[in-house]
Amino acid sequence: MNDPKSTSRGLQADEFEEQVMRSLRRVEAPKGFAARVLQRATASEKPLPLRPRFRRGLRWRWIGAVAAILVFFALVANQVRVWRERARVAQIQAQFDTAMRVTDGALAQTRAELERMGLKFGE
Amino acid sequence: MAIDAAELGRVIEIHQRMVFSIALRLTGDYGLAEEVAQDVFLDFFRSAEKLTGKEHARFWLRRVAVYRATDALRHRSRQPEAAAEEWVQDEHDIALGQSGGAQVSSGVSAKIEELLLAIPEPLRVVVVLRYQEDMVPGEIAELLGQPVATVKSHLQRGLQLLRKKAAVTMKEYIR
């Protein structure tokens, strides 16, 4: 029963495939099926008038939330900028202090050397 | 393509046999199939604005029917084989009532429908789309989002399994 007997949309079908095709013909939907679907569809439509108002309120809540997040991030970014600026100033101050200490040390050493050689300063 | 209830009614009239038959053949349960088919049309009602035309709508309905039916199968607690007995018997009775005498023919059909429910779900989906919906492998592949080679392989394996099972259980009908 595997001999190709006919074709279905360009594909060869043997006797068994034809039998499968006959067995799998579409069946009728149950009686009243369309009415039941329409009933469910219209029932699901009823709450719709509430949705635009809900959506409008929801939209403003979203806008408010996004604005609050943006303000928060702007404040945080500004604070971070101030902290960084302060840190940079502190670093420069420290470098300056170190440089001054090194210079003082060098001058004191030079003065001591010169005094040892007999030169007097500030007299 | 936003639609109202009247338009939905027309779409249901055109496609209810297709959607219900896909759901029935995949789930093997008359009640579950109706539930699935109803959900498919309700999904369609909510999503119709995304669809671009009649062909797109038909493609969409087939695809959602397959996905919803397979999903329902996975969530169903009882075994499909148990349900198959019920609806095959129902369909058998209906067929007998409609056609009067062709007992052997409807017996073979009922048996093949029963055997179909015993093959693995991915193979069953492809067999149903090929032989019920008369779709070629390329169309099935597009509908399921699978490679054509996979679809052809599933089709071949599905048919092979059906043949084997039929050869064992339907000796009285097959000559």
Coordinates of C-alpha atoms in Angstrom, one line a residue:
Chain A
M1 CA 0.0 0.0 0.0
N2 CA 3.0 2.3 -0.5
D3 CA 2.7 2.9 -4.2
P4 CA 2.4 6.6 -5.1
K5 CA -1.1 7.0 -6.4
S6 CA -1.8 10.7 -6.5
T7 CA -0.3 14.1 -5.7
S8 CA -1.2 16.7 -3.1
R9 CA 0.1 20.2 -3.9
G10 CA 3.0 18.8 -5.9
L11 CA 3.8 16.1 -3.4
Q12 CA 3.2 12.4 -4.2
A13 CA 0.8 10.6 -1.8
D14 CA 0.4 6.9 -1.6
E15 CA -2.7 5.0 -0.6
F16 CA -2.0 5.2 3.1
E17 CA -1.3 9.0 3.0
E18 CA -4.6 9.4 1.1
Q19 CA -6.3 7.5 3.9
V20 CA -4.7 9.7 6.5
M21 CA -5.8 12.7 4.5
R22 CA -9.4 11.5 4.4
S23 CA -9.3 10.6 8.1
L24 CA -8.0 14.0 9.0
R25 CA -10.6 16.1 7.2
R26 CA -11.6 19.1 9.2
V27 CA -14.5 18.6 11.6
E28 CA -17.3 21.0 12.4
A29 CA -16.9 23.2 15.4
P30 CA -19.4 22.5 18.2
K31 CA -22.9 24.0 17.9
G32 CA -23.1 27.5 19.3
F33 CA -19.3 27.9 19.3
A34 CA -19.3 31.3 17.5
A35 CA -21.9 32.6 19.9
R36 CA -19.9 31.5 22.9
V37 CA -16.7 33.2 21.6
L38 CA -18.6 36.4 20.9
Q39 CA -20.1 36.4 24.3
R40 CA -16.7 36.1 25.9
A41 CA -15.3 38.8 23.5
T42 CA -18.0 41.3 24.4
A43 CA -17.7 40.5 28.1
S44 CA -14.0 41.2 27.9
E45 CA -14.8 44.5 26.2
K46 CA -17.0 45.8 29.0
P47 CA -14.2 47.0 31.4
L48 CA -12.7 49.1 28.6
P49 CA -14.2 52.5 29.5
L50 CA -12.2 52.4 32.7
R51 CA -8.9 51.9 31.0
P52 CA -8.2 55.3 29.4
R53 CA -8.7 57.0 32.8
F54 CA -6.5 54.4 34.5
R55 CA -4.0 54.7 31.7
R56 CA -3.9 58.6 31.9
G57 CA -3.3 58.4 35.7
L58 CA -0.7 55.7 35.1
R59 CA 1.0 57.8 32.5
W60 CA 1.4 60.8 34.8
R61 CA 2.7 58.5 37.5
W62 CA 5.3 57.2 35.1
I63 CA 6.3 60.7 34.0
G64 CA 6.6 61.8 37.7
A65 CA 8.7 58.7 38.5
V66 CA 11.0 59.3 35.6
A67 CA 11.4 63.1 36.5
A68 CA 12.1 62.2 40.1
I69 CA 14.8 59.7 39.0
L70 CA 16.3 62.3 36.7
V71 CA 16.4 64.9 39.5
F72 CA 17.9 62.4 41.8
F73 CA 20.7 61.5 39.4
A74 CA 21.4 65.2 38.6
L75 CA 21.8 65.9 42.3
V76 CA 24.0 62.8 42.8
A77 CA 26.1 63.8 39.8
N78 CA 26.5 67.4 41.1
Q79 CA 27.5 66.1 44.6
V80 CA 30.1 63.7 43.0
R81 CA 31.5 66.7 41.0
V82 CA 31.9 68.8 44.2
W83 CA 33.5 65.8 46.1
R84 CA 36.0 65.3 43.2
E85 CA 36.8 69.1 43.1
R86 CA 37.5 69.1 46.9
A87 CA 39.7 66.0 46.6
R88 CA 41.6 67.6 43.8
V89 CA 42.2 70.8 45.8
A90 CA 43.3 68.8 48.8
Q91 CA 45.7 66.9 46.7
I92 CA 47.2 70.1 45.2
Q93 CA 47.5 71.5 48.7
A94 CA 49.3 68.4 49.9
Q95 CA 51.7 68.5 47.0
F96 CA 52.4 72.2 47.7
D97 CA 53.0 71.5 51.4
T98 CA 55.4 68.7 50.5
A99 CA 57.3 70.9 48.0
M100 CA 57.6 73.7 50.7
R101 CA 58.9 71.2 53.2
V102 CA 61.5 69.9 50.8
T103 CA 62.5 73.5 49.9
D104 CA 62.8 74.5 53.6
G105 CA 64.9 71.4 54.3
A106 CA 67.3 72.2 51.3
L107 CA 67.6 75.8 52.4
A108 CA 68.4 74.9 56.0
Q109 CA 71.0 72.4 54.8
T110 CA 72.6 75.0 52.6
R111 CA 72.5 77.6 55.4
A112 CA 74.3 75.1 57.7
E113 CA 76.9 74.3 55.1
L114 CA 77.6 78.0 54.5
E115 CA 77.8 78.7 58.3
R116 CA 80.2 75.9 58.7
M117 CA 82.4 77.6 56.0
G118 CA 82.3 80.8 58.1
L119 CA 79.6 82.8 56.4
K120 CA 77.0 84.4 58.7
F121 CA 73.4 85.3 57.5
G122 CA 70.9 87.6 59.1
E123 CA 73.4 89.7 61.2
Chain B
M1 CA -7.0 45.8 11.1
A2 CA -8.8 46.6 14.3
I3 CA -12.1 44.7 14.4
D4 CA -15.5 44.9 16.1
A5 CA -17.6 42.0 17.4
A6 CA -19.5 41.7 14.0
E7 CA -16.2 41.3 12.1
L8 CA -15.0 38.8 14.7
G9 CA -18.2 36.9 14.1
R10 CA -17.4 36.7 10.3
V11 CA -13.8 35.6 11.0
I12 CA -15.1 32.9 13.3
E13 CA -17.6 31.7 10.7
I14 CA -14.8 31.4 8.1
H15 CA -12.1 29.8 10.3
Q16 CA -13.8 28.0 13.2
R17 CA -13.6 24.5 11.5
M18 CA -9.9 25.0 10.8
V19 CA -9.0 26.2 14.3
F20 CA -11.2 23.7 16.1
S21 CA -10.0 20.8 14.0
I22 CA -6.3 21.7 14.7
A23 CA -7.1 21.9 18.4
L24 CA -9.0 18.7 18.4
R25 CA -6.5 16.7 16.5
L26 CA -3.6 17.9 18.7
T27 CA -5.3 17.6 22.1
G28 CA -7.6 14.7 21.4
D29 CA -10.2 16.1 23.8
Y30 CA -13.4 17.7 22.5
G31 CA -13.9 20.0 25.5
L32 CA -10.3 21.1 25.7
A33 CA -10.3 21.7 21.9
E34 CA -13.3 24.0 22.2
E35 CA -11.6 25.9 25.1
V36 CA -8.4 26.2 23.0
A37 CA -10.3 27.3 19.9
Q38 CA -12.2 30.0 21.9
D39 CA -9.0 31.3 23.4
V40 CA -7.4 31.5 19.9
F41 CA -10.3 33.7 18.6
L42 CA -10.2 35.9 21.8
D43 CA -6.5 36.3 21.2
F44 CA -7.2 37.2 17.6
F45 CA -9.8 39.8 18.8
R46 CA -7.2 41.4 21.0
S47 CA -4.4 41.3 18.5
A48 CA -6.3 41.9 15.2
E49 CA -4.8 45.4 14.8
K50 CA -1.4 43.9 14.3
L51 CA -2.6 41.7 11.4
T52 CA -2.2 43.0 7.9
G53 CA -4.7 41.0 5.8
K54 CA -6.8 37.8 5.4
E55 CA -3.8 35.6 4.6
H56 CA -1.9 36.9 7.6
A57 CA -4.9 36.4 9.8
R58 CA -5.2 32.7 8.6
F59 CA -1.5 32.2 9.2
W60 CA -1.8 33.7 12.6
L61 CA -4.8 31.7 13.6
R62 CA -3.1 28.4 12.6
R63 CA 0.0 29.3 14.4
V64 CA -1.7 30.3 17.6
A65 CA -4.0 27.3 17.4
V66 CA -1.0 25.0 17.3
Y67 CA 0.8 26.8 20.1
R68 CA -2.2 27.0 22.4
A69 CA -3.2 23.3 21.7
T70 CA 0.3 22.1 22.5
D71 CA 0.5 24.3 25.5
A72 CA -2.9 22.9 26.7
L73 CA -1.6 19.4 26.2
R74 CA 1.4 20.0 28.4
H75 CA -0.7 21.5 31.1
R76 CA -3.3 18.8 31.1
S77 CA -3.1 16.4 33.9
R78 CA -4.7 13.3 32.3
Q79 CA -3.1 11.3 29.5
P80 CA -4.0 12.1 25.9
E81 CA -4.6 8.5 25.1
A82 CA -7.4 8.4 27.7
A83 CA -9.1 11.5 26.1
A84 CA -8.6 10.1 22.7
E85 CA -10.8 7.2 23.3
E86 CA -13.7 9.6 24.2
W87 CA -13.5 11.9 21.3
V88 CA -12.7 9.3 18.7
Q89 CA -15.8 7.5 19.8
D90 CA -17.8 10.7 19.7
E91 CA -16.6 11.5 16.2
H92 CA -17.2 8.0 15.1
D93 CA -20.8 8.2 16.3
I94 CA -21.2 11.6 14.5
A95 CA -19.7 10.3 11.3
L96 CA -22.0 7.2 11.4
G97 CA -25.0 9.4 12.0
Q98 CA -24.1 11.7 9.1
S99 CA -23.1 9.2 6.5
G100 CA -25.5 6.4 7.4
G101 CA -23.7 3.2 6.3
A102 CA -20.0 3.7 5.6
Q103 CA -18.9 1.8 8.7
V104 CA -15.6 0.5 7.5
S105 CA -14.5 3.8 6.1
S106 CA -15.3 5.7 9.3
G107 CA -13.8 2.9 11.4
V108 CA -10.5 3.3 9.6
S109 CA -10.7 7.1 10.0
A110 CA -11.4 6.8 13.7
K111 CA -8.6 4.3 14.1
I112 CA -6.1 6.6 12.3
E113 CA -7.2 9.5 14.4
E114 CA -6.6 7.3 17.5
L115 CA -3.2 6.3 16.3
L116 CA -2.3 9.9 15.6
L117 CA -2.7 10.7 19.2
A118 CA -0.2 8.0 20.1
I119 CA 2.6 9.5 18.2
P120 CA 4.9 12.2 19.8
E121 CA 3.5 15.7 19.8
P122 CA 6.1 17.4 17.5
L123 CA 5.5 14.7 14.9
R124 CA 1.7 14.9 15.4
V125 CA 1.7 18.7 14.8
V126 CA 3.5 18.3 11.5
V127 CA 1.3 15.4 10.3
V128 CA -1.9 17.4 11.2
L129 CA -0.7 20.5 9.3
R130 CA 0.3 18.4 6.3
Y131 CA -2.7 16.1 6.0
Q132 CA -5.5 18.1 7.6
E133 CA -4.5 21.6 6.4
D134 CA -2.8 20.3 3.2
M135 CA 0.2 22.5 3.8
V136 CA 3.6 21.7 2.2
P137 CA 6.7 21.4 4.3
G138 CA 7.9 24.9 3.5
E139 CA 4.7 26.4 4.7
I140 CA 4.8 24.3 7.9
A141 CA 8.3 25.3 8.5
E142 CA 7.4 29.0 8.3
L143 CA 4.4 28.5 10.5
L144 CA 6.4 26.7 13.2
G145 CA 9.6 28.7 12.8
Q146 CA 11.6 25.5 12.2
P147 CA 14.0 24.5 9.4
V148 CA 12.4 22.8 6.5
A149 CA 14.7 19.8 7.0
T150 CA 13.3 19.3 10.5
V151 CA 9.7 19.5 9.3
K152 CA 10.4 16.9 6.6
S153 CA 12.1 14.7 9.1
H154 CA 9.2 15.0 11.5
L155 CA 6.8 14.3 8.7
Q156 CA 8.6 11.2 7.6
R157 CA 9.0 9.9 11.1
G158 CA 5.4 10.6 12.0
L159 CA 4.1 8.9 8.9
Q160 CA 6.4 5.9 9.5
L161 CA 5.1 5.5 13.0
L162 CA 1.6 5.8 11.8
R163 CA 2.2 3.1 9.2
K164 CA 3.8 0.8 11.7
K165 CA 1.0 1.2 14.2
A166 CA -1.6 0.8 11.5
A167 CA 0.1 -2.3 10.2
V168 CA -0.2 -3.9 13.6
T169 CA -3.6 -2.6 14.7
M170 CA -5.6 -2.3 11.5
K171 CA -5.1 -5.6 9.7
E172 CA -8.8 -6.0 9.4
Y173 CA -9.1 -2.8 7.4
I174 CA -5.9 -2.7 5.4
R175 CA -5.7 -4.9 2.4

